[in-house]
PDB file of C-alpha atoms in Angstrom:
ATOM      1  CA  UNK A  15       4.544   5.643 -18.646  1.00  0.00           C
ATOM      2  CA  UNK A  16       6.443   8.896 -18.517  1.00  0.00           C
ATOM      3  CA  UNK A  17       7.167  10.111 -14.469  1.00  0.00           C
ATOM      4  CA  UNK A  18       7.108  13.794 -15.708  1.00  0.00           C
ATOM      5  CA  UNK A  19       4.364  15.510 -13.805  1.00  0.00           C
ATOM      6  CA  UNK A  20       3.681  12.406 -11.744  1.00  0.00           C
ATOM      7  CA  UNK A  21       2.718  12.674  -8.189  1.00  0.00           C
ATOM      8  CA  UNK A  22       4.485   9.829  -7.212  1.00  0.00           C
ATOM      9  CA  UNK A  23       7.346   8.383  -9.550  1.00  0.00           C
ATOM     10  CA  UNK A  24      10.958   6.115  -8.867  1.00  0.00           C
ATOM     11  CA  UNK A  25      13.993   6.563 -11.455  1.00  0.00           C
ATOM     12  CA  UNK A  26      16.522   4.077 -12.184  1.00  0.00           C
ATOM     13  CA  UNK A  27      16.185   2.877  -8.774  1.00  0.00           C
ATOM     14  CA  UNK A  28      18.704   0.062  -7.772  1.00  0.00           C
ATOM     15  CA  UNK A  29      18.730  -1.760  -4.284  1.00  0.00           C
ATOM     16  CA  UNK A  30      21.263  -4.076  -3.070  1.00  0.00           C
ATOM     17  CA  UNK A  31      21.428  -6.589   0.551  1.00  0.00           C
ATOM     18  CA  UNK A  32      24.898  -6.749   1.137  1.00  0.00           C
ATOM     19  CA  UNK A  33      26.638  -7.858  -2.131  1.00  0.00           C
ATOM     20  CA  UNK A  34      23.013  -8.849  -4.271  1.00  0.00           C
ATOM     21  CA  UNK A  35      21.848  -6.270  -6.035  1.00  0.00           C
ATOM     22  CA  UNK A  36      17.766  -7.194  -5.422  1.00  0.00           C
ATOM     23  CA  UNK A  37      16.331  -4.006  -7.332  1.00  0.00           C
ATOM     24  CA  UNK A  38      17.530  -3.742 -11.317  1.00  0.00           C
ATOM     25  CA  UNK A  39      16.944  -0.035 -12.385  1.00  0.00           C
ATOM     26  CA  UNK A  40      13.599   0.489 -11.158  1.00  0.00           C
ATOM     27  CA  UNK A  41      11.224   3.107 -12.882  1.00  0.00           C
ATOM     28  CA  UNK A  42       7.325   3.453 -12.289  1.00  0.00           C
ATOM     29  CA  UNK A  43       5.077   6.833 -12.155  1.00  0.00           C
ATOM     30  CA  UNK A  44       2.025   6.343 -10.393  1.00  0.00           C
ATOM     31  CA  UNK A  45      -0.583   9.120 -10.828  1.00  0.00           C
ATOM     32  CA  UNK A  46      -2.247  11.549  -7.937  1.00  0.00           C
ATOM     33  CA  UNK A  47      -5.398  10.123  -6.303  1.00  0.00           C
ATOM     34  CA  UNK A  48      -4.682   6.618  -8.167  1.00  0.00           C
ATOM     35  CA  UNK A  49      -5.019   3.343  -6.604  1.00  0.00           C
ATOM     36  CA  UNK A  50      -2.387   1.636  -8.307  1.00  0.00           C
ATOM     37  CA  UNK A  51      -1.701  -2.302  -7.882  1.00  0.00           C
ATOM     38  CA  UNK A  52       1.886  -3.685  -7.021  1.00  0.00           C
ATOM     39  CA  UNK A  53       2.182  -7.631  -8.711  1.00  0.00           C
ATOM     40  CA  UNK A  54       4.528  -9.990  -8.655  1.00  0.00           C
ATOM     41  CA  UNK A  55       5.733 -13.326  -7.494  1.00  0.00           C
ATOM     42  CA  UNK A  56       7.672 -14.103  -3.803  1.00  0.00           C
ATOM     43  CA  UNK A  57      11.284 -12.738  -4.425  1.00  0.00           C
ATOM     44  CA  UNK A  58      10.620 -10.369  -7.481  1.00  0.00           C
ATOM     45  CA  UNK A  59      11.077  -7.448  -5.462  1.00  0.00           C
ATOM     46  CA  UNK A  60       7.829  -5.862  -4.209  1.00  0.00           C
ATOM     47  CA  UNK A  61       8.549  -5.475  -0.011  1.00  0.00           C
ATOM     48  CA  UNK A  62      12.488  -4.433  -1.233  1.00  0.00           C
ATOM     49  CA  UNK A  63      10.724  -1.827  -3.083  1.00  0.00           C
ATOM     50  CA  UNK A  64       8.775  -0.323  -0.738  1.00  0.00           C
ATOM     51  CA  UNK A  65      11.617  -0.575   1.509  1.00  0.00           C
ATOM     52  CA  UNK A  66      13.327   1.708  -0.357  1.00  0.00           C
ATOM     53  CA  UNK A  67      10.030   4.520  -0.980  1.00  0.00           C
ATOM     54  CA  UNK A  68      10.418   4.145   3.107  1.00  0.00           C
ATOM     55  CA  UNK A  69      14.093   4.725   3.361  1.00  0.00           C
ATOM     56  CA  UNK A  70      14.871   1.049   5.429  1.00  0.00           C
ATOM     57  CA  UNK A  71      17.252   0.681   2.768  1.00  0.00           C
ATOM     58  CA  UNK A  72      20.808   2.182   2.936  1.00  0.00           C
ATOM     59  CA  UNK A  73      22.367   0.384  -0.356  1.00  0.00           C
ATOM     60  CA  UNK A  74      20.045   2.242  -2.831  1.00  0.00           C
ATOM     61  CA  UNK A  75      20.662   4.470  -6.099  1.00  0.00           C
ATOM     62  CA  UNK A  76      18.301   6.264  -8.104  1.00  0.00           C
ATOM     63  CA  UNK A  77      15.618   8.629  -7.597  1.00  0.00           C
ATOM     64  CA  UNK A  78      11.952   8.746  -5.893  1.00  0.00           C
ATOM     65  CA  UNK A  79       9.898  11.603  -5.532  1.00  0.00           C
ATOM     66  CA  UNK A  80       6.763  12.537  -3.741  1.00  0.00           C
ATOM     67  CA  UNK A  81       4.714  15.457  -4.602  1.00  0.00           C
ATOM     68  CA  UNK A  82       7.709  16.907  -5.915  1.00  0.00           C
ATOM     69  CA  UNK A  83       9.581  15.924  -2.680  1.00  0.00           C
ATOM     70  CA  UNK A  84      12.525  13.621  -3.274  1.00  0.00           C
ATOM     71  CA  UNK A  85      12.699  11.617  -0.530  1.00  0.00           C
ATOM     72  CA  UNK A  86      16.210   9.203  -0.404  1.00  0.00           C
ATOM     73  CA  UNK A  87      17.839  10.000   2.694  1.00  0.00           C
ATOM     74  CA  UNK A  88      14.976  12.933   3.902  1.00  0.00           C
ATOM     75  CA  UNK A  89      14.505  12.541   7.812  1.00  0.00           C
ATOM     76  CA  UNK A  90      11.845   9.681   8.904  1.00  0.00           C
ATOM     77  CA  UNK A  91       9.380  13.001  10.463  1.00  0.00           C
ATOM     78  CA  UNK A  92       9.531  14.578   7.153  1.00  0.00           C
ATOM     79  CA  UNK A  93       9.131  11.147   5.199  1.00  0.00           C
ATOM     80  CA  UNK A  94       6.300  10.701   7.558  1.00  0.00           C
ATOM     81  CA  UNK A  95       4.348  13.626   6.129  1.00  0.00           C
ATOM     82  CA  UNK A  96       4.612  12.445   2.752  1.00  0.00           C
ATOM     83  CA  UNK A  97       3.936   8.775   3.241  1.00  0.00           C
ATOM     84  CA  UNK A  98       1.899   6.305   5.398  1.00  0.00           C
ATOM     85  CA  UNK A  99       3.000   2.678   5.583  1.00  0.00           C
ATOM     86  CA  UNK A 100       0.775  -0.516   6.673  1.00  0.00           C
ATOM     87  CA  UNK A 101       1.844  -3.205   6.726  1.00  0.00           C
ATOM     88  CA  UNK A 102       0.779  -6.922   5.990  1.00  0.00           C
ATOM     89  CA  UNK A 103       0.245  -7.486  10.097  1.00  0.00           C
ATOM     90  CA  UNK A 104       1.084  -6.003  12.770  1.00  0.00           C
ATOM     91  CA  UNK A 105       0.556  -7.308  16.527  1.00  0.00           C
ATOM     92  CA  UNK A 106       0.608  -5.337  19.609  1.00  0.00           C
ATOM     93  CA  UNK A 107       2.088  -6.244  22.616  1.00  0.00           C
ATOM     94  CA  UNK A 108      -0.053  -3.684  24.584  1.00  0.00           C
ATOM     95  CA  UNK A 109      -3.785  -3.267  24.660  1.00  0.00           C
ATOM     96  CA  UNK A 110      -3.991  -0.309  22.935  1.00  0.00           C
ATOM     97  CA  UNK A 111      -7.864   1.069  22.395  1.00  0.00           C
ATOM     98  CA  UNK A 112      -8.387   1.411  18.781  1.00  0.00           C
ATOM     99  CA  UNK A 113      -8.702   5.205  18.952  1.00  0.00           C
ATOM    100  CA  UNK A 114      -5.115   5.293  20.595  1.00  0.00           C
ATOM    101  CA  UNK A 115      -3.865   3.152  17.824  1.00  0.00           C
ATOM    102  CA  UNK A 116      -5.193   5.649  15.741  1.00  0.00           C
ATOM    103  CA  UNK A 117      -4.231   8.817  17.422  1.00  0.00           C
ATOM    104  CA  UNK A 118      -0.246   7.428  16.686  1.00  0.00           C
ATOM    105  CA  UNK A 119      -0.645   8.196  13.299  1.00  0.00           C
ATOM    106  CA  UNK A 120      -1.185  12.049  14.199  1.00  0.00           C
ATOM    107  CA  UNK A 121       2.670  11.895  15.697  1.00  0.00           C
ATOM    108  CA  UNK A 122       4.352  13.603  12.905  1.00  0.00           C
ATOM    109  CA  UNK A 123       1.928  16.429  12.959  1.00  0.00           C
ATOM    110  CA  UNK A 124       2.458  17.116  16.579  1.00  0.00           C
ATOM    111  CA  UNK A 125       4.106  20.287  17.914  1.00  0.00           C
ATOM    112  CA  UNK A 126       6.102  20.617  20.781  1.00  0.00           C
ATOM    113  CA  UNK A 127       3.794  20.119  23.199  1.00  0.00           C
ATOM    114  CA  UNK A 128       3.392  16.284  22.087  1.00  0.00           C
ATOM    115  CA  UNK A 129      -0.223  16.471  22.959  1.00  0.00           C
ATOM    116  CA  UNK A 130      -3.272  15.803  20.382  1.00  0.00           C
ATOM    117  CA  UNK A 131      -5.231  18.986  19.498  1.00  0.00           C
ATOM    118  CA  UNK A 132      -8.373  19.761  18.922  1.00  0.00           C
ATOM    119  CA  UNK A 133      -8.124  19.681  15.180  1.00  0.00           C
ATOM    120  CA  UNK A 134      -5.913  16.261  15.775  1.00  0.00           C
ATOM    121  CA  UNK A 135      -9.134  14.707  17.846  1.00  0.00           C
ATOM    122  CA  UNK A 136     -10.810  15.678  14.881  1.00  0.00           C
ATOM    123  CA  UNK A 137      -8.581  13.947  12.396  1.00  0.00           C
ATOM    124  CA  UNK A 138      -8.485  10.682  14.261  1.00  0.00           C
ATOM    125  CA  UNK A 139     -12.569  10.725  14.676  1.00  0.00           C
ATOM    126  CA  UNK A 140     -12.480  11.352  10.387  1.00  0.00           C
ATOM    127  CA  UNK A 141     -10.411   8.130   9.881  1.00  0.00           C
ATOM    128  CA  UNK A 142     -12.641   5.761  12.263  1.00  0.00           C
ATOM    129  CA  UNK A 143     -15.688   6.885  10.724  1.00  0.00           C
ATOM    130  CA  UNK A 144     -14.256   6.998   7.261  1.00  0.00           C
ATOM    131  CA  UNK A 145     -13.091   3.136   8.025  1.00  0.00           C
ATOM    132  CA  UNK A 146     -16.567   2.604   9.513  1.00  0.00           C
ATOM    133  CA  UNK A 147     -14.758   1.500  13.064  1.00  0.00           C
ATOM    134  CA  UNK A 148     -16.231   4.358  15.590  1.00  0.00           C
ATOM    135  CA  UNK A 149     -18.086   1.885  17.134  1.00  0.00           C
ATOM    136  CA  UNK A 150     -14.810   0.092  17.611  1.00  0.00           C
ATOM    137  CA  UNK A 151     -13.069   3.103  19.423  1.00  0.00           C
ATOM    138  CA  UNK A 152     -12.912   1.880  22.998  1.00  0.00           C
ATOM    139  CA  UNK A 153     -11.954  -1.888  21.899  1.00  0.00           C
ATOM    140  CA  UNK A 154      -8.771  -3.215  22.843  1.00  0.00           C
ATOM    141  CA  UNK A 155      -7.021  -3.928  19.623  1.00  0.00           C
ATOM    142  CA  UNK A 156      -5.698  -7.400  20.148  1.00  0.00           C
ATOM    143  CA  UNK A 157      -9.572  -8.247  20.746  1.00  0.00           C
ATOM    144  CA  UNK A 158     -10.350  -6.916  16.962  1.00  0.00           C
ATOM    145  CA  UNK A 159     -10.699  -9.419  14.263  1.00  0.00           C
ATOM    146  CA  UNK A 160      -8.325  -9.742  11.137  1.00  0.00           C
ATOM    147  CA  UNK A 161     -10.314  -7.504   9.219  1.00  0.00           C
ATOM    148  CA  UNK A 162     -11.049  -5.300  11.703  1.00  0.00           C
ATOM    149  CA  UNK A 163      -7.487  -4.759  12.790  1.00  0.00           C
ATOM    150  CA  UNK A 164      -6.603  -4.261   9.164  1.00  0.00           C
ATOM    151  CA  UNK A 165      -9.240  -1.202   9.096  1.00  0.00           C
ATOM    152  CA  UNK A 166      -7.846   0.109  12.041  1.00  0.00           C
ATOM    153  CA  UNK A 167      -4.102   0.351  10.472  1.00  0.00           C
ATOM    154  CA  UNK A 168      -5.370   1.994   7.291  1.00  0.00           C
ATOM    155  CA  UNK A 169      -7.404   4.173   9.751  1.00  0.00           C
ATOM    156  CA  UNK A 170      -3.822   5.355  11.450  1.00  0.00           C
ATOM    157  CA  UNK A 171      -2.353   5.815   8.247  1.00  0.00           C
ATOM    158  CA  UNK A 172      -5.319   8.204   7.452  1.00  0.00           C
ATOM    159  CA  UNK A 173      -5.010  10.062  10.715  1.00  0.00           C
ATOM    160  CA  UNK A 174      -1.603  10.859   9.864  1.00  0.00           C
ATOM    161  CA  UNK A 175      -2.918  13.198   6.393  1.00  0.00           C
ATOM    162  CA  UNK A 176       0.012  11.913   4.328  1.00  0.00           C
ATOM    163  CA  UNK A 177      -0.834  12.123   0.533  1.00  0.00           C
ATOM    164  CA  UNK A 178       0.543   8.703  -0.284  1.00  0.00           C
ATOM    165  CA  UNK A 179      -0.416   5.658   1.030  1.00  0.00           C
ATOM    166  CA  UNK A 180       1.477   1.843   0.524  1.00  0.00           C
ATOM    167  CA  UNK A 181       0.090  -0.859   2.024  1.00  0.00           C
ATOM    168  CA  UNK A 182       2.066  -4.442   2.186  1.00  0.00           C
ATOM    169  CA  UNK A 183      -0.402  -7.155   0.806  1.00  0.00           C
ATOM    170  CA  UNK A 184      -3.611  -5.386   3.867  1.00  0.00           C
ATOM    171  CA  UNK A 185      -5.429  -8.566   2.456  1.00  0.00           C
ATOM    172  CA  UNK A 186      -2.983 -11.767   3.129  1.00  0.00           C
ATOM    173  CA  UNK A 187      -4.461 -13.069   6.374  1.00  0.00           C
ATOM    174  CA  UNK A 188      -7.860 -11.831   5.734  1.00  0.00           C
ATOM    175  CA  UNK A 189     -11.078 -14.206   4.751  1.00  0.00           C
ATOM    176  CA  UNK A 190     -13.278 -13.047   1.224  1.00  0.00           C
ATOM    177  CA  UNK A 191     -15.497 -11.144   2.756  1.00  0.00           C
ATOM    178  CA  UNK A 192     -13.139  -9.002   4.802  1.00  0.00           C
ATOM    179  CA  UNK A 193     -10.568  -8.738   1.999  1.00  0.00           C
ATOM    180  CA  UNK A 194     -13.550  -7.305  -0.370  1.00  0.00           C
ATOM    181  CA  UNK A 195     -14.183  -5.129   2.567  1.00  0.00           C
ATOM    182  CA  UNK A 196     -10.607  -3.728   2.866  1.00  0.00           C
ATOM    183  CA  UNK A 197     -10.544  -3.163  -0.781  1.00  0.00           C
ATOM    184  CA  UNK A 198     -13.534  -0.748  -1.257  1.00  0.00           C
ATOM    185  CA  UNK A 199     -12.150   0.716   1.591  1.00  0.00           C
ATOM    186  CA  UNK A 200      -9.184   1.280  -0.220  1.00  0.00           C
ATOM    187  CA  UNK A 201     -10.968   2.825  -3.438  1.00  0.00           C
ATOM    188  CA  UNK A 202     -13.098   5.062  -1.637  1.00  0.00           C
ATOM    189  CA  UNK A 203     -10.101   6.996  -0.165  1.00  0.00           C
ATOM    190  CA  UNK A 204      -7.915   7.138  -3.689  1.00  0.00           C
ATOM    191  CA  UNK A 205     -11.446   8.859  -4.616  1.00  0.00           C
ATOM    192  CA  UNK A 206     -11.144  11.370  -2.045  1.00  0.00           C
ATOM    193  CA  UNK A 207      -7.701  12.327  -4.222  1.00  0.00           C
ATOM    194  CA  UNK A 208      -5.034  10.109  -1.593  1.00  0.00           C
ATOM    195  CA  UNK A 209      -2.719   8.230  -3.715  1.00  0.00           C
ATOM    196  CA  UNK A 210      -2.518   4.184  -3.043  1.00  0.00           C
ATOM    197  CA  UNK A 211       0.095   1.890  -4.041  1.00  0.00           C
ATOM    198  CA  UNK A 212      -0.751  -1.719  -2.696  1.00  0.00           C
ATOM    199  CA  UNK A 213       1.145  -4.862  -2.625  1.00  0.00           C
ATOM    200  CA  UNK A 214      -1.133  -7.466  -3.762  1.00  0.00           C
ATOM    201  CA  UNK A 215      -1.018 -11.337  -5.142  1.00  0.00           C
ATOM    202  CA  UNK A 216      -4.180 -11.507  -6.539  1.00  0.00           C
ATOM    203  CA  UNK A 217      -4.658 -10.060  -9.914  1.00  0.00           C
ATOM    204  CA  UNK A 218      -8.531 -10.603  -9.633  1.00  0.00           C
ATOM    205  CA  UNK A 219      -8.464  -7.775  -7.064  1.00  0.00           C
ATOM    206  CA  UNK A 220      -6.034  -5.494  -9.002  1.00  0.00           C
ATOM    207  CA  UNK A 221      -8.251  -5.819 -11.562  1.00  0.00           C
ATOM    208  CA  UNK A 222     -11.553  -5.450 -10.026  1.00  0.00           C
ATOM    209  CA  UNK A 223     -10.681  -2.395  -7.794  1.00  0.00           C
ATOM    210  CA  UNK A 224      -7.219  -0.665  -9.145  1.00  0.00           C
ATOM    211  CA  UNK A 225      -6.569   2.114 -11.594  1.00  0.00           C
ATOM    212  CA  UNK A 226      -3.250   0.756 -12.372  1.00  0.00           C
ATOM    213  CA  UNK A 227      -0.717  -1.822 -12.511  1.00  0.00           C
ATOM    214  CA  UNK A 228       2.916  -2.338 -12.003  1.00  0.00           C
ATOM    215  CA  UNK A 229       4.186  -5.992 -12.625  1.00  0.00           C
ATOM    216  CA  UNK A 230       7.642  -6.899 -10.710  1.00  0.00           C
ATOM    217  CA  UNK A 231      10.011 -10.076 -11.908  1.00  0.00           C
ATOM    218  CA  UNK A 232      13.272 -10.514 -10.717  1.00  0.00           C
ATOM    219  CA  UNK A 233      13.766  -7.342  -9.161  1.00  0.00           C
ATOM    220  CA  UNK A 234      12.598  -5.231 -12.456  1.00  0.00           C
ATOM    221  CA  UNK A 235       9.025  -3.627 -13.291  1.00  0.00           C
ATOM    222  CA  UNK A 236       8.617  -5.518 -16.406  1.00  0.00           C
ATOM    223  CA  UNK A 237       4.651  -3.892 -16.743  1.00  0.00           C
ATOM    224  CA  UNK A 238       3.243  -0.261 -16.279  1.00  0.00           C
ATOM    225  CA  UNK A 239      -0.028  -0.191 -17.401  1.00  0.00           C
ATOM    226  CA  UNK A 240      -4.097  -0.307 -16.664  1.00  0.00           C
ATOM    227  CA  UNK A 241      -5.383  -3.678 -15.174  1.00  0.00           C
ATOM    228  CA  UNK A 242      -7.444  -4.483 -17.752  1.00  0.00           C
ATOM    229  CA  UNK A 243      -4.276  -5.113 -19.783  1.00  0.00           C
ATOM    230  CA  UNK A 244      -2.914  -7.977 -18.134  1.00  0.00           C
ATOM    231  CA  UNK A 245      -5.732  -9.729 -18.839  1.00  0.00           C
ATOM    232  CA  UNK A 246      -4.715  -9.536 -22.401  1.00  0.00           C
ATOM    233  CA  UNK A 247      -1.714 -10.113 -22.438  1.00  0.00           C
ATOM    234  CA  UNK A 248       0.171 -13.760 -21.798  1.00  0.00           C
ATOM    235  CA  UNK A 249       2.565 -11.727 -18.968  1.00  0.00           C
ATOM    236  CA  UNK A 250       1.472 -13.403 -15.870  1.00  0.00           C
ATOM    237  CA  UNK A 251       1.769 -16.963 -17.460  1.00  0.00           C
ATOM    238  CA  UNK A 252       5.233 -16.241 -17.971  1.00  0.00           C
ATOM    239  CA  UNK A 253       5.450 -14.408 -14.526  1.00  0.00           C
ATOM    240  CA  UNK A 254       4.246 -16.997 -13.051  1.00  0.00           C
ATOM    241  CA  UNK A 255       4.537 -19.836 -14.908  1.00  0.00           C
ATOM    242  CA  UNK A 256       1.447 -21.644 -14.802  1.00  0.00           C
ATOM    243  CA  UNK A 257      -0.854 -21.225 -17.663  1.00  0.00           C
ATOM    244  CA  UNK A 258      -3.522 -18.698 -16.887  1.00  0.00           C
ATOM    245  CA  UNK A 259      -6.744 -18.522 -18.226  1.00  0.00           C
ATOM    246  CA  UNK A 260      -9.194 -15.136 -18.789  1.00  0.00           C
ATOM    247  CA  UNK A 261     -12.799 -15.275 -18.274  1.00  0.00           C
ATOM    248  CA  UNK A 262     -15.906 -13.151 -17.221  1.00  0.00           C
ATOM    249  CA  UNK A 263     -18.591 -12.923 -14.727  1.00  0.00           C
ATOM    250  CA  UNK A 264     -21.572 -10.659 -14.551  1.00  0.00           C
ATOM    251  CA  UNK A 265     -19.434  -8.078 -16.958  1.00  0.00           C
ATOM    252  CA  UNK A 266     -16.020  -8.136 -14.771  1.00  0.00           C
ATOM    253  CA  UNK A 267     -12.710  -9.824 -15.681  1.00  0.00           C
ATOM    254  CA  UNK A 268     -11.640 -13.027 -13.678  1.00  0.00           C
ATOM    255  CA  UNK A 269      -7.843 -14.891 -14.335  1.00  0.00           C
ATOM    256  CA  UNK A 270      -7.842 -18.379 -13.474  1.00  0.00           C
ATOM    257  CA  UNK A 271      -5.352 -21.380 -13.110  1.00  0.00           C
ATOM    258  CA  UNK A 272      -5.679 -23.742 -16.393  1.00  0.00           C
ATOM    259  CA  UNK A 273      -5.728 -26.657 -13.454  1.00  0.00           C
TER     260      UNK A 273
END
C-alpha cells in the first residue's frame, strides 16, 4: 500500500526504549474516513506505535504525516488538532459529570478566554448524542458502566473535531454486548469521513467492522491489507502460533482456535 496521497501514513519509522530498538522501519498508509484495524500479539509493537503518532516518544526516526501535517516533534496543542487519543481505560479521580468530561476535549480549540462557546456547547451536545449518552450528561463518570465510560471517551475525542482518531484496544475490559456496541459506534463515525485507527486483539471484530488491516510482529507491520484477507491467508497462525481455523456464520467470516 503506497502512502502517496494518504490521509494518514508513517515512513520508515523506527522507535527505540533506551538501547532496544522496539519499532523496525515502520511503514503503513491508512486512507481518509477509513476505519482501519491495528493486530498483533503483546510485545509486537502496537501501544509503541501509537506512542510515537502521539509524540510520547523521544527516540524515534522516520516520518508520519497527518492530512499533510507531519507531526514528529509538532507542539502537543497543534498535535491535538490533528489527533484524538483514547485510551484502553482511563479512571478519574474526580467526579467529573459526563458532559464536563466531554467539554475537555474542546481544550485545544479554545481561545484566550479559556471559556466554552456557544459553538463549543454545541460541539460537546453533537458528540453525546452522536454516542447516544445525552441522557448520561449529568452522571458522575465514575458511576458509568464499562461501556458507558468507554462511549463517553470516544465522545471527548469527538468534541475535540480532530480528523484522526486512535483508540488503544476501547474494547479490552468491556462484556459482548458493550464491545459490539463500541464498535458500530466506531463505524458510524469513520462514515461521517473521521479517520479510525484502533488497537484491537480480536480479528473477528477487525473483520466484521474494519475497512482495513495492519498486522504488527516483532516491532514490524508484516500485513497492509483488507480484513477479509487474513482470513485467507495462514499469517495469524504464524503470528500467533496456534493453528487457526476460518469459518462462516449467517454470511460473515469467523477465525477460530483449532482447540
Amino acid at each position: 500500500m503506497s502512502s502517496a496521497g494518504s490521509f494518514f501514513y508513517g515512513r520508515d519509522i523506527c522507535a527505540c526504549y533506551s538501547r532496544e530498538q522496539v519499532l523496525k522501519n515502520v511503514s503503513f498508509a491508512v486512507e481518509r474516513g477509513s476505519l482501519c484495524g491495528l493486530l498483533g500479539p503483546n510485545g509486537a509493537g502496537k501501544s509503541t506505535l501509537f506512542k510515537c503518532c502521539m509524540n510520547f516518544i523521544n527516540k524515534i526516526s522516520g516520518e508520519i504525516s497527518v492530512q499533510g501535517v507531519k507531526t514528529l516533534g509538532r507542539p502537543p496543542a497543534e498535535l491535538a488538532r490533528l489527533i484524538a487519543y483514547v485510551p484502553q481505560e482511563h479512571r478519574h479521580a474526580f467526579a467529573f459529570s459526563v458532559r464536563e468530561l466531554v467539554s475537555m476535549g474542546r481544550n485545544p480549540r479554545m481561545g484566550a478566554a479559556l471559556r466554552l462557546s456557544t459553538a463549543d456547547h454545541a460541539m460537546v451536545d453533537s458528540a453525546l448524542e452522536k454516542m447516544g449518552i445525552t441522557h448520561l450528561a449529568g452522571r458522575p463518570v465514575n458511576s458509568l458502566s464499562g461501556g458507558q465510560r468507554q462511549l463517553t471517551l470516544i465522545a471527548r475525542a469527538l468534541a475535540q473535531e480532530a480528523p484522526l482518531m486512535l483508540l488503544d484496544e476501547p474494547t479490552a475490559s468491556l462484556d459482548f454486548s458493550n464491545q459490539i456496541i463500541v464498535w458500530r459506534a466506531l463505524r458510524a463515525l469513520a462514515a461521517t469521513g473521521i479517520t479510525i485507527l484502533v488497537c484491537c486483539h480480536d480479528p473477528n471484530h477487525i473483520m466484521w467492522f474494519c475497512d482495513q488491516v495492519l498486522v504488527m510482529s516483532q516491532g514490524e507491520i508484516i500485513m497492509q491489507s483488507t480484513p477479509g484477507e487474513i482470513s485467507k491467508s495462514c499469517l495469524l497462525a504464524d503470528v500467533y502460533g496456534e493453528k487457526l481455523l476460518c469459518g462462516a456464520m449467517n454470511g460473515r467470516p469467523v477465525i477460530y482456535p483449532a482447540l
